[in-house]
Amino acid sequence: MPEKLKRLGINLPLLPTTSVGSLPKPPYILEARQKFSAKKIGAAELKALEEKATKEWITTQEELGIDVLVDGEMYRGDMAAFFAENLEGFRTSGLVRSYGNRYYRKPIIAGEIRWRGPITVEWWKFAQRLTKKPLKGMITGPYTMMDWSFNEYYPSRRDACLALAKALHEEVNALSKAGAKIIQIDEPAISARPEELSEFAVEALRIVTSGIDAYFICHICYGAFEFIYPEMLQLPVDNFDLEMSNSELDLVELFRVHPFTKDLSFGVVDVHSHEVETVETIERRIRKALEVLRPEQLWVDPDCGLKTRAREEAVGKLKNMVEAVRRVRAGLGGR
Ligand SMILES: [Zn+2]
């Protein structure tokens, strides 16, 4: 929907490039976070380092020639826990095991969920001041927050999800008031139980986005997309940001059967692999996307956040991605 972006005052080239959200944390941040947990440094010292790392990533993204920037999430640990810690109604559990050997503190919904005040807005403003390019506002969505938490308070998953949606609407509203025009809602879990999509997940995102004049992106990964497509097109967002490369571009075949009607941020590099895909490989993936999408519908980015990659791998992948987009754009000749 380039018209909507234009109306919002955002001019982007054809095939805009972006990142999903997280970028690798430099070693000094990992060290500082450990020291902070061990109470060896204070919050101000940690924050100063997070700001330094954010600045470095803004500079890197600009040097790479990325069109829509992210703050890189230097200040976040787990994407659900971060919001849980900052909303009223949650407490945290002991360590829970997920994804093999990864442990995290699963949030527990223990009371009425309420928005206490801005969670991401100061970081968005800080990072946006560092660049003239648009910077995405970014929240974890209500469905994923619900699915990744224990619910000890609400009578049903639906009630918990809709309560989260109301609280997160306040956050999105605050981001929009601060000036964010492109807002991404991360919903990696949204295909967890396909029947819940129509039962309440669509309604939840409607609550989150209601009355807010912004271009909304919904990022979904780990997806069993075949179970929620084409129903997921009902989600009230402008753009879906999907993991495509790790699933061998299966979705492209799905889009031949049911055409994709929104904009699509097409994941062209696998974030789980150390290998830096070549420009040619990425170019081929973009051309494959263009078999089922109009160039005006297509954005290009990695499959998911790059936080698990080493900095050189992340930069290498983004660099080749930008170059591949340049080559494809050249072939589209001034459209
Ligand atoms: Zn993801």
Coordinates of C-alpha atoms and ligand atoms in Angstrom, one line a residue:
M1 CA 0.0 0.0 0.0
P2 CA 2.4 2.7 -1.1
E3 CA -0.5 5.2 -1.2
K4 CA -1.0 4.9 2.6
L5 CA 2.7 5.4 3.2
K6 CA 2.7 8.4 0.9
R7 CA -0.2 9.9 2.8
L8 CA 1.7 9.3 6.0
G9 CA 4.6 11.3 4.5
I10 CA 6.8 8.3 4.0
N11 CA 8.5 7.9 0.6
L12 CA 10.2 4.6 0.0
P13 CA 11.8 3.2 -3.0
L14 CA 10.4 0.1 -4.7
L15 CA 11.2 -3.1 -2.7
P16 CA 12.0 -1.3 0.6
T17 CA 14.6 -3.1 2.7
T18 CA 14.3 -3.5 6.4
S19 CA 15.2 -5.7 9.4
V20 CA 12.7 -7.6 11.4
G21 CA 13.7 -6.2 14.8
S22 CA 16.5 -7.6 16.9
L23 CA 20.2 -7.3 15.9
P24 CA 23.2 -8.9 17.6
K25 CA 24.1 -7.4 20.9
P26 CA 27.8 -6.5 21.1
P27 CA 29.9 -8.4 23.7
Y28 CA 30.0 -5.3 25.9
I29 CA 26.2 -5.3 26.2
L30 CA 26.0 -9.0 27.1
E31 CA 28.7 -8.4 29.7
A32 CA 26.8 -5.3 31.0
R33 CA 23.5 -7.2 31.2
Q34 CA 25.2 -9.9 33.3
K35 CA 26.8 -7.3 35.6
F36 CA 23.5 -5.6 36.0
S37 CA 21.7 -8.8 37.0
A38 CA 24.5 -9.4 39.5
K39 CA 24.0 -5.8 40.8
K40 CA 27.5 -4.9 39.9
I41 CA 26.5 -1.9 37.7
G42 CA 23.4 0.3 37.9
A43 CA 20.6 1.0 35.5
A44 CA 22.1 4.2 34.3
E45 CA 25.4 2.6 33.3
L46 CA 23.6 -0.2 31.5
K47 CA 21.3 2.3 29.7
A48 CA 24.3 4.4 28.5
L49 CA 25.9 1.3 26.9
E50 CA 22.5 0.3 25.3
E51 CA 22.3 3.8 23.8
K52 CA 25.9 3.4 22.5
A53 CA 25.0 0.1 20.9
T54 CA 21.8 1.5 19.4
K55 CA 23.8 4.3 17.8
E56 CA 26.3 1.9 16.4
W57 CA 23.5 -0.2 14.8
I58 CA 21.7 2.9 13.3
T59 CA 25.0 3.9 11.7
T60 CA 25.6 0.4 10.4
Q61 CA 22.1 0.2 8.9
E62 CA 22.5 3.6 7.2
E63 CA 25.9 2.6 5.8
L64 CA 24.3 -0.6 4.5
G65 CA 21.7 1.5 2.7
I66 CA 18.6 0.0 4.5
D67 CA 15.4 1.9 3.9
V68 CA 13.4 1.4 7.0
L69 CA 15.4 1.1 10.2
V70 CA 15.0 -0.7 13.5
D71 CA 16.5 0.2 16.9
G72 CA 18.0 -3.3 17.2
E73 CA 16.4 -4.0 20.6
M74 CA 19.7 -3.6 22.6
Y75 CA 17.6 -3.1 25.7
R76 CA 15.4 -6.2 25.4
G77 CA 16.0 -9.7 26.6
D78 CA 13.1 -12.0 25.8
M79 CA 10.4 -10.4 23.6
A80 CA 7.5 -11.5 25.8
A81 CA 9.2 -11.1 29.1
F82 CA 10.2 -7.5 28.2
F83 CA 6.6 -6.4 27.8
A84 CA 5.4 -8.5 30.7
E85 CA 7.9 -6.8 33.0
N86 CA 6.5 -3.4 32.0
L87 CA 2.8 -4.1 32.1
E88 CA 0.7 -4.3 35.3
G89 CA -0.7 -7.7 36.1
F90 CA 2.3 -9.9 35.4
R91 CA 4.8 -11.6 37.6
T92 CA 7.6 -13.9 36.5
S93 CA 8.1 -17.6 37.1
G94 CA 11.2 -19.6 37.5
L95 CA 13.2 -20.6 34.5
V96 CA 11.3 -22.5 31.8
R97 CA 13.0 -24.4 29.0
S98 CA 12.2 -23.6 25.4
Y99 CA 13.7 -24.2 22.0
G100 CA 16.2 -26.9 23.1
N101 CA 18.6 -25.4 25.5
R102 CA 17.3 -22.0 25.9
Y103 CA 15.9 -21.0 29.3
Y104 CA 13.8 -18.0 30.0
R105 CA 11.4 -16.7 32.7
K106 CA 7.9 -17.4 31.5
P107 CA 5.6 -14.5 32.5
I108 CA 2.6 -15.3 34.6
I109 CA -0.6 -13.3 34.3
A110 CA -1.6 -12.9 38.0
G111 CA -3.9 -10.0 37.9
E112 CA -5.7 -7.5 35.7
I113 CA -3.5 -6.4 32.9
R114 CA -3.0 -2.7 32.5
W115 CA -0.8 -0.4 30.7
R116 CA 1.3 1.5 33.2
G117 CA 2.9 3.9 30.8
P118 CA 5.1 4.0 27.7
I119 CA 7.3 0.9 27.3
T120 CA 9.1 1.4 24.0
V121 CA 8.4 5.0 23.2
E122 CA 11.6 6.6 24.7
W123 CA 13.8 4.1 22.8
W124 CA 11.9 4.7 19.6
K125 CA 12.3 8.5 20.0
F126 CA 16.0 8.1 20.9
A127 CA 16.7 6.0 17.8
Q128 CA 14.6 8.0 15.4
R129 CA 16.4 11.2 16.4
L130 CA 19.6 9.5 15.1
T131 CA 18.4 9.1 11.5
K132 CA 16.3 10.8 8.8
K133 CA 15.1 7.4 7.6
P134 CA 11.8 6.0 9.0
L135 CA 12.3 3.8 12.1
K136 CA 9.7 1.1 13.0
G137 CA 7.9 1.2 16.3
M138 CA 7.8 -2.4 17.6
I139 CA 5.7 -4.3 20.0
T140 CA 5.0 -7.9 20.9
G141 CA 1.4 -8.7 20.0
P142 CA -1.4 -9.7 22.4
Y143 CA -1.8 -13.3 21.0
T144 CA 1.9 -14.1 21.5
M145 CA 2.0 -12.4 24.9
M146 CA -0.9 -14.6 25.9
D147 CA 0.4 -17.8 24.3
W148 CA 3.8 -17.4 25.9
S149 CA 2.5 -16.7 29.4
F150 CA 0.9 -18.8 32.1
N151 CA -2.6 -17.5 32.8
E152 CA -3.7 -17.7 36.4
Y153 CA -6.2 -14.8 36.3
Y154 CA -8.4 -14.7 33.3
P155 CA -11.1 -17.3 32.7
S156 CA -10.0 -18.1 29.2
R157 CA -7.2 -17.6 26.6
R158 CA -9.6 -15.2 24.8
D159 CA -10.1 -13.0 27.8
A160 CA -6.4 -12.8 28.5
C161 CA -5.6 -12.0 24.9
L162 CA -8.3 -9.3 24.6
A163 CA -7.1 -7.7 27.9
L164 CA -3.5 -7.7 26.5
A165 CA -4.9 -6.1 23.3
K166 CA -6.4 -3.2 25.3
A167 CA -3.2 -2.6 27.1
L168 CA -1.0 -2.8 24.0
H169 CA -3.4 -0.5 22.2
E170 CA -2.3 2.2 24.6
E171 CA 1.4 1.5 23.8
V172 CA 0.7 1.7 20.0
N173 CA -1.2 4.9 20.6
A174 CA 1.7 6.4 22.5
L175 CA 4.1 5.3 19.8
S176 CA 1.9 6.9 17.2
K177 CA 1.6 10.2 19.2
A178 CA 5.4 10.3 19.4
G179 CA 5.5 10.2 15.6
A180 CA 5.9 6.5 14.7
K181 CA 4.2 6.0 11.3
I182 CA 5.3 2.4 10.7
I183 CA 4.4 0.1 13.6
Q184 CA 5.2 -3.6 13.7
I185 CA 3.3 -6.1 15.9
D186 CA 5.3 -9.2 16.4
E187 CA 3.0 -12.3 16.5
P188 CA 5.3 -15.3 16.1
A189 CA 2.9 -17.5 17.9
I190 CA -0.2 -16.6 16.0
S191 CA -0.5 -19.9 14.2
A192 CA -0.1 -21.9 17.4
R193 CA -3.8 -22.8 17.4
P194 CA -5.3 -22.0 14.0
E195 CA -8.9 -22.0 15.2
E196 CA -8.2 -19.1 17.6
L197 CA -7.4 -16.8 14.7
S198 CA -11.0 -16.3 13.9
E199 CA -12.2 -16.9 17.5
F200 CA -10.2 -13.9 18.9
A201 CA -6.8 -13.2 17.4
V202 CA -8.2 -11.0 14.6
E203 CA -10.4 -9.2 17.1
A204 CA -7.4 -8.6 19.4
L205 CA -5.4 -7.0 16.6
R206 CA -8.4 -4.9 15.7
I207 CA -8.4 -3.6 19.3
V208 CA -4.6 -2.9 19.1
T209 CA -4.7 -0.9 15.9
S210 CA -8.1 0.7 16.2
G211 CA -8.2 4.4 15.4
I212 CA -4.5 4.7 14.9
D213 CA -3.2 6.2 11.7
A214 CA -0.1 4.2 11.0
Y215 CA 1.1 1.6 8.5
F216 CA 0.9 -1.7 10.4
I217 CA 3.2 -4.6 9.9
C218 CA 2.6 -8.0 11.5
H219 CA 5.7 -10.3 11.8
I220 CA 5.0 -14.0 12.0
C221 CA 7.6 -16.7 12.2
Y222 CA 7.9 -20.4 13.2
G223 CA 4.7 -20.4 11.2
A224 CA 2.5 -23.3 10.2
F225 CA 1.1 -20.8 7.7
E226 CA -0.7 -23.5 5.7
F227 CA -3.2 -23.7 8.5
I228 CA -3.9 -20.0 8.8
Y229 CA -3.7 -18.9 5.2
P230 CA -5.7 -17.3 3.6
E231 CA -7.7 -16.6 6.8
M232 CA -4.8 -14.6 8.2
L233 CA -5.4 -11.9 5.6
Q234 CA -8.3 -10.8 7.8
L235 CA -5.8 -9.4 10.4
P236 CA -6.1 -5.6 10.2
V237 CA -2.6 -4.8 9.1
D238 CA -1.1 -3.5 5.9
N239 CA 1.9 -5.7 5.7
F240 CA 2.8 -9.2 6.8
D241 CA 6.4 -9.9 7.5
L242 CA 7.0 -13.6 7.0
E243 CA 9.7 -16.1 7.5
M244 CA 10.1 -17.5 3.9
S245 CA 13.6 -18.7 3.4
N246 CA 13.7 -21.2 6.3
S247 CA 10.6 -22.9 4.9
E248 CA 12.1 -23.1 1.4
L249 CA 9.7 -20.6 0.0
D250 CA 6.8 -23.0 0.3
L251 CA 4.5 -20.1 0.8
V252 CA 5.0 -18.9 -2.7
E253 CA 3.1 -21.9 -3.9
L254 CA 0.3 -21.2 -1.5
F255 CA 0.1 -17.7 -2.9
R256 CA -0.4 -19.1 -6.4
V257 CA -3.6 -20.7 -5.2
H258 CA -4.8 -17.8 -3.0
P259 CA -3.3 -14.5 -4.1
F260 CA -1.7 -12.4 -1.4
T261 CA -3.8 -9.2 -1.1
K262 CA -1.6 -7.1 1.3
D263 CA 2.0 -6.0 1.3
L264 CA 4.5 -8.6 2.2
S265 CA 7.9 -8.3 3.9
F266 CA 9.5 -11.3 2.4
G267 CA 12.2 -13.0 4.4
V268 CA 15.1 -13.7 2.1
V269 CA 17.8 -14.8 4.5
D270 CA 17.7 -17.6 7.1
V271 CA 18.5 -16.3 10.6
H272 CA 19.2 -19.8 11.9
S273 CA 22.1 -20.4 9.6
H274 CA 25.7 -19.2 9.9
E275 CA 26.1 -19.2 6.2
V276 CA 25.9 -15.8 4.6
E277 CA 23.6 -16.3 1.5
T278 CA 25.1 -15.0 -1.7
V279 CA 23.7 -12.0 -3.6
E280 CA 22.7 -14.4 -6.4
T281 CA 20.7 -16.7 -4.0
I282 CA 18.9 -13.7 -2.5
E283 CA 18.2 -12.3 -5.9
R284 CA 16.7 -15.6 -6.9
R285 CA 14.4 -15.5 -3.9
I286 CA 13.2 -12.0 -4.6
R287 CA 12.5 -12.9 -8.2
K288 CA 10.5 -15.9 -7.0
A289 CA 8.5 -13.6 -4.7
L290 CA 7.8 -11.4 -7.8
E291 CA 6.2 -14.4 -9.5
V292 CA 3.2 -14.0 -7.1
L293 CA 3.4 -10.4 -6.0
R294 CA 3.4 -7.0 -7.7
P295 CA 6.7 -5.1 -7.0
E296 CA 4.6 -2.4 -5.2
Q297 CA 3.5 -5.1 -2.7
L298 CA 7.0 -6.3 -1.8
W299 CA 9.4 -5.4 1.0
V300 CA 12.6 -7.4 1.6
D301 CA 14.1 -8.4 4.9
P302 CA 15.6 -11.3 6.8
D303 CA 13.3 -14.2 8.0
C304 CA 13.3 -13.0 11.6
G305 CA 15.4 -11.0 14.1
L306 CA 19.2 -11.5 13.7
K307 CA 20.1 -11.4 17.4
T308 CA 21.3 -15.0 17.4
R309 CA 23.9 -14.3 14.7
A310 CA 27.4 -13.0 15.1
R311 CA 27.7 -9.3 14.1
E312 CA 29.8 -10.2 10.9
E313 CA 27.2 -12.7 9.8
A314 CA 24.3 -10.3 10.4
V315 CA 26.0 -7.5 8.5
G316 CA 27.1 -9.9 5.7
K317 CA 23.5 -11.1 5.3
L318 CA 22.1 -7.6 5.3
K319 CA 24.8 -6.3 2.9
N320 CA 24.1 -9.0 0.3
M321 CA 20.3 -8.5 0.8
V322 CA 20.7 -4.8 -0.1
E323 CA 22.8 -5.6 -3.1
A324 CA 20.4 -8.2 -4.4
V325 CA 17.5 -5.7 -4.0
R326 CA 19.6 -3.1 -6.0
R327 CA 20.0 -5.6 -8.8
V328 CA 16.3 -6.5 -8.9
R329 CA 15.3 -2.8 -8.8
A330 CA 17.5 -2.0 -11.7
G331 CA 15.7 -4.7 -13.7
L332 CA 12.3 -3.2 -12.8
G333 CA 13.5 0.0 -14.5
G334 CA 12.0 3.1 -12.9
R335 CA 8.6 1.6 -12.0
Ligands
ZN1 ZN 10.5 -13.9 14.1

